[in-house]
Short mmCIF file of C-alpha atoms and ligand atoms in Angstrom, two decimals:
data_model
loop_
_atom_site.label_atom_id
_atom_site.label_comp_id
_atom_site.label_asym_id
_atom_site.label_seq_id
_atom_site.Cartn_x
_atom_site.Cartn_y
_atom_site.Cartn_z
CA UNK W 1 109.13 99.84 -46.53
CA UNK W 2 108.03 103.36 -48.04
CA UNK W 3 105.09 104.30 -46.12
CA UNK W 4 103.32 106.18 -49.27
CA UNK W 5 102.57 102.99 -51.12
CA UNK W 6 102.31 100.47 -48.49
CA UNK W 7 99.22 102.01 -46.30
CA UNK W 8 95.49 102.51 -47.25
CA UNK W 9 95.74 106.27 -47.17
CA UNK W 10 98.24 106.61 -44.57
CA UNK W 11 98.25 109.19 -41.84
CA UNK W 12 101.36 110.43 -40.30
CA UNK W 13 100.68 109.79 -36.52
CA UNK W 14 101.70 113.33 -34.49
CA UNK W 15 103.91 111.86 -31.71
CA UNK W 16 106.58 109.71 -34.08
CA UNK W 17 105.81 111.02 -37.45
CA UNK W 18 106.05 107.71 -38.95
CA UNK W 19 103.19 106.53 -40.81
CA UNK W 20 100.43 104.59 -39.85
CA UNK W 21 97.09 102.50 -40.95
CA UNK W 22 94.09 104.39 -41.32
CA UNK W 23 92.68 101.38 -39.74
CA UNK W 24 92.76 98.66 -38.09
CA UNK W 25 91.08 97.30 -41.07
CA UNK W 26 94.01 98.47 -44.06
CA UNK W 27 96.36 96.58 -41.69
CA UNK W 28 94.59 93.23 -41.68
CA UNK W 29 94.18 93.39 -45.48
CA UNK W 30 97.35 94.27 -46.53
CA UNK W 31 98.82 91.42 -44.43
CA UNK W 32 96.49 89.29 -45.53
CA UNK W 33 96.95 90.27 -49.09
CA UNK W 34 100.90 89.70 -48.30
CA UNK W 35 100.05 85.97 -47.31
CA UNK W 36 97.57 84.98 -49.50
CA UNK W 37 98.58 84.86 -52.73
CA UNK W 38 99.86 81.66 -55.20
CA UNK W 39 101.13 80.12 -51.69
CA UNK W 40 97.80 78.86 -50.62
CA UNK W 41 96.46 77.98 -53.91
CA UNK W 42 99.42 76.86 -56.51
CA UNK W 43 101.84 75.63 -53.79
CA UNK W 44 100.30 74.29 -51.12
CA UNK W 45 97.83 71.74 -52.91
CA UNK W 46 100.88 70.65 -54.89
CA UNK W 47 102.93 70.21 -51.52
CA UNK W 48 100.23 68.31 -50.25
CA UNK W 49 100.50 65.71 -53.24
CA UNK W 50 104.17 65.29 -53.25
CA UNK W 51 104.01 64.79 -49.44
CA UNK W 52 101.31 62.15 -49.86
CA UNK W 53 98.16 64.08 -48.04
CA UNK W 54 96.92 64.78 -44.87
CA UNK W 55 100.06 64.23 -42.51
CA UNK W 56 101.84 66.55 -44.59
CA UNK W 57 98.75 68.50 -43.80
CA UNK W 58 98.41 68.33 -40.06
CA UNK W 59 102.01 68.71 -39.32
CA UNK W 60 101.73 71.79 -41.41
CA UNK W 61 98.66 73.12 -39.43
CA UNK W 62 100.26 72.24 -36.20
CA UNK W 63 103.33 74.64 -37.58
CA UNK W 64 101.06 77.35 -38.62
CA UNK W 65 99.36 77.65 -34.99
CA UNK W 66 102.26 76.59 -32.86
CA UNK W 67 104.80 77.97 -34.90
CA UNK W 68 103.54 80.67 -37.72
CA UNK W 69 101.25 82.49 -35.08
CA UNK W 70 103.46 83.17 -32.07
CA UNK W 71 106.43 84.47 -34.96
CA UNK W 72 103.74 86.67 -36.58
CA UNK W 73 103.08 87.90 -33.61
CA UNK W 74 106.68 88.45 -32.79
CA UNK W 75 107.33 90.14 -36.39
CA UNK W 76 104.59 92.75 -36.08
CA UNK W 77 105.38 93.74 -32.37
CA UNK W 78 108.95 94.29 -33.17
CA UNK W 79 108.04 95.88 -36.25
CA UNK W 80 105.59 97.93 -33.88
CA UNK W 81 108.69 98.84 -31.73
CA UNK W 82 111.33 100.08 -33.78
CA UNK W 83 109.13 101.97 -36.25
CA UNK W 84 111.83 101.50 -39.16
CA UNK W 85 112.40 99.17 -41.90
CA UNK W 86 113.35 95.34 -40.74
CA UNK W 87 117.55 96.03 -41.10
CA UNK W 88 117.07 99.30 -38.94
CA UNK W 89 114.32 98.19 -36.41
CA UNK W 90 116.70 95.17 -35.44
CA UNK W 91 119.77 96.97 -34.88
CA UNK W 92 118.00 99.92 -33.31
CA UNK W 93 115.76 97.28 -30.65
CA UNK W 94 119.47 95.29 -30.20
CA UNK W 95 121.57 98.69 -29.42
CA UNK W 96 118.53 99.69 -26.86
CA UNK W 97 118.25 96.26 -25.24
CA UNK W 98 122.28 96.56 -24.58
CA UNK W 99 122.65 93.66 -27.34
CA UNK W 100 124.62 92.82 -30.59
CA UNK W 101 124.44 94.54 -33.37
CA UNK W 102 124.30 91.53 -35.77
CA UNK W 103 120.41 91.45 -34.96
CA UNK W 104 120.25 93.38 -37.83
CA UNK W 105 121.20 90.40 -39.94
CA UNK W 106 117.75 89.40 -39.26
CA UNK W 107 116.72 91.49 -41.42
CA UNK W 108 119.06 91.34 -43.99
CA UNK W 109 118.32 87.41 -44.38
CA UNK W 110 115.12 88.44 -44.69
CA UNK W 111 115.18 91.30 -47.69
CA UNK W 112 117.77 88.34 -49.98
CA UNK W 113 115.26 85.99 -49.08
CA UNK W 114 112.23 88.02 -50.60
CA UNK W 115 114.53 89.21 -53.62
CA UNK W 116 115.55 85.03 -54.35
CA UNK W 117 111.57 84.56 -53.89
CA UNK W 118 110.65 86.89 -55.85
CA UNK W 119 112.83 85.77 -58.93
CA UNK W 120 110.44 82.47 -59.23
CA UNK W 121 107.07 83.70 -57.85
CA UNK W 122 106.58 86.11 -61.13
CA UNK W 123 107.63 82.77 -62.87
CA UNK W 124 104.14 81.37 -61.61
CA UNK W 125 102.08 84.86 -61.40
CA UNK W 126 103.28 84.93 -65.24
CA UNK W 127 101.19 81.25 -65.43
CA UNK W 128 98.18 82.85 -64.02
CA UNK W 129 98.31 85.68 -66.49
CA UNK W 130 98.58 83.31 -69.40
CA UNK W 131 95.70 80.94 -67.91
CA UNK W 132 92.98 83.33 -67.41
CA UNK W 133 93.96 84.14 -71.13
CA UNK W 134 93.13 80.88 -72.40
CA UNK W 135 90.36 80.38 -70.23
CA UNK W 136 88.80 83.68 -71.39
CA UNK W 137 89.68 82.27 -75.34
CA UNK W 138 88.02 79.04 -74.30
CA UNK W 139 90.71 77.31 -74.68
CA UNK W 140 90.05 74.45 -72.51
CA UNK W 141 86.32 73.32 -73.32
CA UNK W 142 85.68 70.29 -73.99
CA UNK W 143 89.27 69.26 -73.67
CA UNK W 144 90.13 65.79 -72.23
CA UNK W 145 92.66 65.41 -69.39
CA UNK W 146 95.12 64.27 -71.90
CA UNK W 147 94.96 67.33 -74.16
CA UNK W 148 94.96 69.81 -70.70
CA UNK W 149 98.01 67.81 -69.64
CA UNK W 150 99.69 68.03 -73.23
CA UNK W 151 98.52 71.50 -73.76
CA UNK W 152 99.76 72.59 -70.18
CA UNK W 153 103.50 70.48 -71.07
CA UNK W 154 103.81 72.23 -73.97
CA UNK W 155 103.62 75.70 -72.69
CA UNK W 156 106.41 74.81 -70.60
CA UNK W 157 108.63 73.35 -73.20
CA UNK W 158 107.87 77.11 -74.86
CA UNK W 159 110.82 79.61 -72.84
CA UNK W 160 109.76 82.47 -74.76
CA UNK W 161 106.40 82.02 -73.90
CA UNK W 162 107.19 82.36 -70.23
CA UNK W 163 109.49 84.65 -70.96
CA UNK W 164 106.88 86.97 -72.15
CA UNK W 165 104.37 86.09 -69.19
CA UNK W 166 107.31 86.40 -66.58
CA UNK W 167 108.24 89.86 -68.23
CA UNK W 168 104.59 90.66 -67.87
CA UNK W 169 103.83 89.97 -64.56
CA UNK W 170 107.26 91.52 -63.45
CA UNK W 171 106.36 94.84 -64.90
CA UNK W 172 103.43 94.83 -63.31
CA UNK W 173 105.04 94.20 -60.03
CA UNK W 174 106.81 96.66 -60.70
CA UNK W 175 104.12 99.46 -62.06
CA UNK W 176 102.46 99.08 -58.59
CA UNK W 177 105.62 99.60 -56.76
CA UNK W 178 107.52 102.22 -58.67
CA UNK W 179 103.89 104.38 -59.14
CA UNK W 180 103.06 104.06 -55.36
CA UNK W 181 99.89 102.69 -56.34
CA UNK W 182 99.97 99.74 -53.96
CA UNK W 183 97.06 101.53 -51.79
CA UNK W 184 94.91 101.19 -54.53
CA UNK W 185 95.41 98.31 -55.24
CA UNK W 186 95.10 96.81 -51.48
CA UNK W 187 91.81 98.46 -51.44
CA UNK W 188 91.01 96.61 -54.31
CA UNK W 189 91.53 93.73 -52.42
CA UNK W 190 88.65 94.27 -50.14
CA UNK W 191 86.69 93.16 -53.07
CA UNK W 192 88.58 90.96 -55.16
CA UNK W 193 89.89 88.62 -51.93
CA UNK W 194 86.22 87.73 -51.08
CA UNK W 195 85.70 87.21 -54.51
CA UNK W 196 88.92 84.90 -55.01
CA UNK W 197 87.30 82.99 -51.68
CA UNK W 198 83.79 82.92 -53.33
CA UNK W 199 85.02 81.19 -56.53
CA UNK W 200 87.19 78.49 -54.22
CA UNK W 201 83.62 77.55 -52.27
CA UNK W 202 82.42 77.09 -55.98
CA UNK W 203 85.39 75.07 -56.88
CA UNK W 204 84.88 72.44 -53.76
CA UNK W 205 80.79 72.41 -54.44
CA UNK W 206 81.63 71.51 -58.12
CA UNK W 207 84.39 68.78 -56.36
CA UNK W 208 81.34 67.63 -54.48
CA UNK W 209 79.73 66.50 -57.64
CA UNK W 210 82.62 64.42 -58.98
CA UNK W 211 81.96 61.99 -56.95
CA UNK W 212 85.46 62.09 -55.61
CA UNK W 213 85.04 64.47 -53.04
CA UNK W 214 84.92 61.89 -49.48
CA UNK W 215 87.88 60.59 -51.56
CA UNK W 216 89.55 63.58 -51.59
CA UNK W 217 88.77 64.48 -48.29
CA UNK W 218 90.10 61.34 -47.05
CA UNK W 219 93.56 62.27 -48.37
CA UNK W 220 93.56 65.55 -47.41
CA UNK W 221 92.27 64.81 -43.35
CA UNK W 222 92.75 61.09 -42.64
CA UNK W 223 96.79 61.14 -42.11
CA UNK W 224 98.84 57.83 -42.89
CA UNK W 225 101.67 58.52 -40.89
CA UNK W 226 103.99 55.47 -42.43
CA UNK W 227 104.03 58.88 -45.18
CA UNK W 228 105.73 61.07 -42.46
CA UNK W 229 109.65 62.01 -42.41
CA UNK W 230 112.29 64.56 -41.75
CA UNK W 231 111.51 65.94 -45.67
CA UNK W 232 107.78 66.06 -45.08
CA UNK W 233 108.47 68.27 -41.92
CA UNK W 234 110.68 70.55 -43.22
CA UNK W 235 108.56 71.06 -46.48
CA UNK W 236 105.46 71.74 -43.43
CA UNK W 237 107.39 74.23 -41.70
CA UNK W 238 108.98 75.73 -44.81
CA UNK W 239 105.90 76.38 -45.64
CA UNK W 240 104.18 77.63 -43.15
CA UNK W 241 106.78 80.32 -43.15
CA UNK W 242 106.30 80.75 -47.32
CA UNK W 243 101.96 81.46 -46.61
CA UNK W 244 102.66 83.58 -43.52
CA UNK W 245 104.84 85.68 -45.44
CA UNK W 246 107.34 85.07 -42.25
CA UNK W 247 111.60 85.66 -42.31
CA UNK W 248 111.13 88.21 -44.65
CA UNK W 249 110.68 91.49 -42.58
CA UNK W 250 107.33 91.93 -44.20
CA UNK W 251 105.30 91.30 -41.59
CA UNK W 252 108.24 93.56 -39.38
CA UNK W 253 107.69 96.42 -41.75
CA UNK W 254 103.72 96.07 -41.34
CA UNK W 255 103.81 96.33 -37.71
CA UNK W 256 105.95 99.45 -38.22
CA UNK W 257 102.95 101.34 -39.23
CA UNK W 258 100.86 99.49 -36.73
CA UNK W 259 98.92 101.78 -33.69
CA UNK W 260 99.54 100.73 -30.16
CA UNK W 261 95.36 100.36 -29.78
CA UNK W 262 95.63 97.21 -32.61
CA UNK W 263 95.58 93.74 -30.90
CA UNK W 264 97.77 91.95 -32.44
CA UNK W 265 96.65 88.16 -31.29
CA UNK W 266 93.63 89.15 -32.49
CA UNK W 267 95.00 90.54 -35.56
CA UNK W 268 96.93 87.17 -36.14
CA UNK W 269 93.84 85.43 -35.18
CA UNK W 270 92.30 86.84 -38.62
CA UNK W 271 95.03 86.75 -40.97
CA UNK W 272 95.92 83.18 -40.36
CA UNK W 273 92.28 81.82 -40.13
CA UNK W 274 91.84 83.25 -43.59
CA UNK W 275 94.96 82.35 -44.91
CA UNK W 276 94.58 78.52 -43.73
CA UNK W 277 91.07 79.03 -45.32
CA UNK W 278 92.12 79.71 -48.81
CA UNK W 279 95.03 76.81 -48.93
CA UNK W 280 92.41 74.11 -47.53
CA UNK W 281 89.98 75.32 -49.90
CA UNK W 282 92.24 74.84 -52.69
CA UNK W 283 93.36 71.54 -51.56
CA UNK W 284 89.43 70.69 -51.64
CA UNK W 285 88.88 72.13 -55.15
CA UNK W 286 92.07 70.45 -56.47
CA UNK W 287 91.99 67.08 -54.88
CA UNK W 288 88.33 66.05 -56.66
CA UNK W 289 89.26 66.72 -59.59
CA UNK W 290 92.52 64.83 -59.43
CA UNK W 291 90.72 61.80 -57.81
CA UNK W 292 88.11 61.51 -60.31
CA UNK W 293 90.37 61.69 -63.16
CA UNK W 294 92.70 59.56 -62.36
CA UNK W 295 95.21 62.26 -62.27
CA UNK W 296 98.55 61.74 -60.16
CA UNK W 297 99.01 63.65 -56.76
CA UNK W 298 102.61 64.03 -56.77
CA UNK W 299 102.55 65.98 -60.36
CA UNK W 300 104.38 68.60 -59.20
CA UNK W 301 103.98 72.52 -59.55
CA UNK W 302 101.84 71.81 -62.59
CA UNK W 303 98.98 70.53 -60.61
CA UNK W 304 96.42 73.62 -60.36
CA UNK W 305 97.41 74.05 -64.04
CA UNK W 306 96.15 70.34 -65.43
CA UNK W 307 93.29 69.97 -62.82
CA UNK W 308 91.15 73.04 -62.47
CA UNK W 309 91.21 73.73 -66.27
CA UNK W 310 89.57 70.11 -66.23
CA UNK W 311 86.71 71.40 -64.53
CA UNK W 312 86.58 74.69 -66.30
CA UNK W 313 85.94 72.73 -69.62
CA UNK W 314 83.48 70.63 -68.78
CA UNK W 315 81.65 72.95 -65.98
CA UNK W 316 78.64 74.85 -67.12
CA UNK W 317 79.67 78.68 -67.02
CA UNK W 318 83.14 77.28 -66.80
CA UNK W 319 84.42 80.36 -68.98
CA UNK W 320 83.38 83.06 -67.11
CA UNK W 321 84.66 81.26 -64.03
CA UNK W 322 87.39 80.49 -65.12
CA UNK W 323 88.69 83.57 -66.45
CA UNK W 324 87.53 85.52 -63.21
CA UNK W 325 89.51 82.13 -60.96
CA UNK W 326 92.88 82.98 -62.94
CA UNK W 327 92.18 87.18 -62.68
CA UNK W 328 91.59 86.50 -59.47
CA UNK W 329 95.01 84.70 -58.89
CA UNK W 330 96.47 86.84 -60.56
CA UNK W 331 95.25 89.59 -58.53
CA UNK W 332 95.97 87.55 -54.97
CA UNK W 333 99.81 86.76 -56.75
CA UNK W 334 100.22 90.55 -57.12
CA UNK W 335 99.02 91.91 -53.80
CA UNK W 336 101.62 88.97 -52.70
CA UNK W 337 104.79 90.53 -55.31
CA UNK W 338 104.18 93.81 -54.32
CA UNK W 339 104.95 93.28 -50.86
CA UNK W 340 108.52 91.14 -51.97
CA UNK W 341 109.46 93.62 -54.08
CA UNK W 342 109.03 96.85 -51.46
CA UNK W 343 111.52 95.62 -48.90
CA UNK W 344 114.45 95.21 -51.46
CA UNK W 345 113.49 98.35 -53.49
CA UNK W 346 113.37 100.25 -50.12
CA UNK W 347 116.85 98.72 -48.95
CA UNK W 348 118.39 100.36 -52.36
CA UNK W 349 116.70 103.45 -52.03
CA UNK W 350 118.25 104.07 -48.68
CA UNK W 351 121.60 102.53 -48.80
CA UNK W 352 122.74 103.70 -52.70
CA UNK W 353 121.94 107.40 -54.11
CA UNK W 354 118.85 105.59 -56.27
CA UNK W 355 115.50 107.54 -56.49
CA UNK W 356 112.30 105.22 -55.51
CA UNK W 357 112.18 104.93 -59.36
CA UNK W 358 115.55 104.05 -60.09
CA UNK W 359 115.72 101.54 -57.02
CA UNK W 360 112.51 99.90 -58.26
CA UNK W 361 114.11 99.53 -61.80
CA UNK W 362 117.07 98.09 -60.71
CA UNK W 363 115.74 95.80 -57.96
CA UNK W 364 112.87 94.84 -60.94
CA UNK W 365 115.69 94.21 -63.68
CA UNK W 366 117.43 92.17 -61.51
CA UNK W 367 114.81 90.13 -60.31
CA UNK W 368 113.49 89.40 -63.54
CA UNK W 369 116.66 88.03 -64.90
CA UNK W 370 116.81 85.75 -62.11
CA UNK W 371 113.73 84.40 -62.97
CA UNK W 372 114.81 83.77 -66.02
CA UNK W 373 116.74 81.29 -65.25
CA UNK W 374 114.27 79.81 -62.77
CA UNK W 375 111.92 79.71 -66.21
CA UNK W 376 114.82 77.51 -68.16
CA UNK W 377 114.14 74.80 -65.26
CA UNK W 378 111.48 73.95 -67.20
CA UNK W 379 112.68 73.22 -70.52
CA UNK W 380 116.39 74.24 -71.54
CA UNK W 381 118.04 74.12 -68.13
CA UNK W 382 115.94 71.00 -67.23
CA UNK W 383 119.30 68.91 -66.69
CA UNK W 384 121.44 71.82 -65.32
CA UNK W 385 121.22 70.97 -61.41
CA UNK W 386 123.29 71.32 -58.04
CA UNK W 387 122.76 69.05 -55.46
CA UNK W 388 119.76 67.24 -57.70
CA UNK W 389 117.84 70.11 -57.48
CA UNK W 390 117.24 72.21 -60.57
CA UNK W 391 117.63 76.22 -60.69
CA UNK W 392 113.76 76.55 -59.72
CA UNK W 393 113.99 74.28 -57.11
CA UNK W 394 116.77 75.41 -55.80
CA UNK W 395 115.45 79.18 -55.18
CA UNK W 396 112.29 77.56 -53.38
CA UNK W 397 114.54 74.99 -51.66
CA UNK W 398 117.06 77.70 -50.04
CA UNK W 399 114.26 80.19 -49.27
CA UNK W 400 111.42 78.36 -47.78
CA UNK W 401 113.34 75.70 -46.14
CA UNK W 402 116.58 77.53 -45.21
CA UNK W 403 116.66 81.64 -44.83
CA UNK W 404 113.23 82.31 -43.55
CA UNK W 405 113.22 79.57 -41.00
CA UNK W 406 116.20 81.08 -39.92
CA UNK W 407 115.12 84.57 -39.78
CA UNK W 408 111.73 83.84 -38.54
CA UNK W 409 113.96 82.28 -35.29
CA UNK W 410 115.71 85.38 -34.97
CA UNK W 411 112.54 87.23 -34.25
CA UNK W 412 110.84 85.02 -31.95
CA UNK W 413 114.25 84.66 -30.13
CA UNK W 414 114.90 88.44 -30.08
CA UNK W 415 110.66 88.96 -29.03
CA UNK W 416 110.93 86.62 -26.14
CA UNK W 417 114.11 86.43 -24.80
CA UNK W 418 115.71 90.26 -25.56
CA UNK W 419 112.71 92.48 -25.21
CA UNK W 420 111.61 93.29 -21.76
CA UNK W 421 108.65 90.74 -20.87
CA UNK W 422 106.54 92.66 -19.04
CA UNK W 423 106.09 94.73 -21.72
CA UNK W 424 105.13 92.02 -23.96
CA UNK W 425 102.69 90.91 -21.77
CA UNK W 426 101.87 94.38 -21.45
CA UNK W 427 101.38 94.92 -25.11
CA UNK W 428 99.58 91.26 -25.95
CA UNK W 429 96.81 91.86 -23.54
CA UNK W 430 97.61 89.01 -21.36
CA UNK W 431 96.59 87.91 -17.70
CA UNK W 432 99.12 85.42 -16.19
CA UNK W 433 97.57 82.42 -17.55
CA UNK W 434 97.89 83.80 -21.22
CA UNK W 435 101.27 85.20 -20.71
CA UNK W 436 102.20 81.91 -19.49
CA UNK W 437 101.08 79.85 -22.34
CA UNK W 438 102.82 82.65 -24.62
CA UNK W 439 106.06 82.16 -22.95
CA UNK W 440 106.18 78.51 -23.01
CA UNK W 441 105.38 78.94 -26.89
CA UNK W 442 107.63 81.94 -27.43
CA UNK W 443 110.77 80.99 -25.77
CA UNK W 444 110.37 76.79 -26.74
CA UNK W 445 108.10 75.46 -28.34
CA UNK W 446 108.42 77.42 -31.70
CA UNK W 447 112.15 78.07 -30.93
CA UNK W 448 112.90 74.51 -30.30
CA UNK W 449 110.61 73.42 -33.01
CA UNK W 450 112.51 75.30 -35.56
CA UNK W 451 115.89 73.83 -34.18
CA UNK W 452 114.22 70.43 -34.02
CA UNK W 453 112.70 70.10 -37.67
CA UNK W 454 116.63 71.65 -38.84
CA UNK W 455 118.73 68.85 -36.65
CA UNK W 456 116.12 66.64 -37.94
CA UNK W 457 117.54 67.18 -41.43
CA UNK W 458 121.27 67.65 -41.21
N1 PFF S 501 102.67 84.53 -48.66
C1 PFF S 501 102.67 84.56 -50.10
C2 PFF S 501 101.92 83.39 -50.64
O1 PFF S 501 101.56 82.50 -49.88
O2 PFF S 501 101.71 83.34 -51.84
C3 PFF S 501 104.04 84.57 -50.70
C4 PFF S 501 104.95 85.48 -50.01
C5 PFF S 501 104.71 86.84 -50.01
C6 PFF S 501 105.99 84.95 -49.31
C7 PFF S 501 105.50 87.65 -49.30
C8 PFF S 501 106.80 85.76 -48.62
C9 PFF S 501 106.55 87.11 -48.61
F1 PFF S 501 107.31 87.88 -47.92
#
């Protein structure tokens, strides 16, 4: 990842002349920024209602801390380590360790698996764009939850519409990346994240006053576990991976810039207590609404889209809110894109003769017509499907449940079972106690749980 874009006003540190944070401060937002983004609020509350509630829920939160944290952890120290993009770090930490060089496939798995996510995520940030259009045109007041359903339907049926919101949210993506303005922009974070948070606490009060809200919270805490299988696991884990922003060497290329004083459980500590906050907000905000209008759970990737309009149109200052809720998304989906987009563009840059520029272009053009025919899911392409899953589903389906699983294991594997321990015990902080817990979640639990959820499945 190019250090020039990716650090609040980097400083080259004097003994390895890589890059670094400024602070301990940048680092924490700009992974945060990475993770929380149309994960927590457009896909996880719709996860939750195809999964049938809160067991989806606490399997996911038991995959977050006893999976998500100890790989984060594992990312950022090897990222730490190596001090090179995710391909290079791997191979370089393998060929020092006296191991493999196919470590570096890690990697690789994990750049594809950011340019396939990539392709549909603008898909959705291109929703968000378009929303906090209509809801600054007023658009949705007074509407029923018919016409918010019908109105919603119908801008899917409309491919050039998405077209031109996809194109837009791509070239923004873009912009950022190809300017080297992502700095700026993650220090705009420091004030539009809070204020993306704010609005969600102002979401679940409103939920409070539909009279749905114990309903809600029912569903969302009080598991039925007869709703539990092998598919409701893997879509937990597969997501935990998708908010953490894990298997993609994002997180690897963050800890590259990382200074050996930052603590990095405490560091994890933060980024996933906020992240977690933000999705179970959203399920809070979202699940009201849909209780108290009747509306169905399981609708699919459409939910945010039908409910929270609801409450826009019939909430007092629901304009200005809801303009500044879809900004704001759209803002959170950005700081998200830009960090998909750098690993791929930076791959190109290094391995072909393209200028940071040219690299971006390319890696932008192609993504974009990828999602194009993630966008056709939704109305043309509806019926064109391999193995029941249509194109859309198919990219989320491979990604989330498949590659960064996969690469995620290769980094806790190569953290806890390659890399000399003491040193890792050295560099988490640990007593003997600690370490020991680490270890038994390093080296099995998350290793095996992985393995487990997979076997599970085949
Ligand atoms: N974590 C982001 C979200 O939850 O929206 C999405 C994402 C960003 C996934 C970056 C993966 C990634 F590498």
């Amino acid at each position: 990842m190019s250090a020039t874009t990716t650090l609040s006003a980097a400083a080259a540190s004097a003994t390895t002349g890589h890059a670094q944070w400024s602070s301990r401060m940048g680092f924490i937002l700009a992974a945060t920024g990475s993770a929380v983004g149309l994960g927590n609020i457009w896909k996880f509350p719709y996860m939750v209602g195809q999964s049938g509630g809160a067991a989806f829920v606490l399997v996911y939160l038991a995959c977050i801390s006893l999976i998500g944290v100890p790989i984060l952890v594992s990312e950022w120290m090897i990222g730490r380590r190596g001090q090179k993009n995710p391909v290079n770090t791997m191979a370089q930490l393998a060929r020092a360790h006296g191991h493999h060089r196919n470590w570096a496939l890690v990697g690789a798995i994990g750049v594809l698996g950011a340019f396939l996510i990539l392709s549909f995520y603008s898909v959705i940030g291109g929703w968000a764009l378009a929303y906090m259009g209509d809801a600054a045109s007023g658009s949705f007041s007074g509407l029923d939850k018919a016409a918010i359903g019908a109105a919603f339907d119908n801008f899917l049926a409309r491919p050039g519409d998405l077209l031109t919101w996809h194109t837009v949210f791509m070239l923004l993506t873009v912009g950022v990346v190809a300017m080297g303005v992502s700095a700026g922009l993650e220090r705009g974070s420091k004030l539009m994240m809070p204020a993306l948070g704010l609005i969600l606490v102002v979401l679940v009060g409103y939920g409070a006053t539909t009279g749905s809200f114990g309903e809600a919270a029912a569903y969302m805490f009080n598991p039925d576990w007869s709703k539990l299988d092998g598919k409701v696991v893997m879509a937990a884990l597969g997501h935990a991976f998708f908010t953490l922003s894990l298997g993609m060497g994002i997180m690897m290329a963050y800890g590259s810039y990382l200074g050996e004083d930052v603590n990095l459980l405490r560091a994890a500590r933060t980024v996933v207590v906020m992240d977690t906050g933000f999705a179970l907000c959203a399920g809070m905000a979202i699940f009201p609404i849909v209780f108290a209008n009747g509306l169905d759970p399981a609708a699919g990737p459409g939910l945010v889209f039908v409910t929270l309009p609801l409450a826009f149109g019939s909430m007092s200052g629901g304009l200005v809110l809801g303009t500044l809720f879809f900004l704001l998304l759209t803002f959170a989906a950005l700081t998200s894109s830009i960090s998909l987009l750098e690993p791929v563009v930076e791959l190109l840059e290094e391995r072909t003769p393209l200028n940071r520029i040219g690299a971006t272009v390319v890696a932008g053009t192609t993504i974009w017509a990828l999602g194009i025919a993630a966008l056709l899911s939704f109305n043309l392409w509806a019926d064109v499907k391999l193995a029941g899953l249509n194109i859309f589903d198919l990219l989320d389906h491979v990604t989330s449940k498949f590659m960064l699983p996969v690469a995620g294991l290769g980094a806790i594997v190569f953290a806890a079972w390659k890399l000399e321990q003491r040193s890792v015990q050295r560099e988490l902080g640990l007593g003997v106690g600690g370490f020991r817990l680490w270890t038994l979640l390093a080296r099995y639990v998350a290793p095996l749980g992985v393995l487990f959820v997979f076997w599970n499945n085949l």
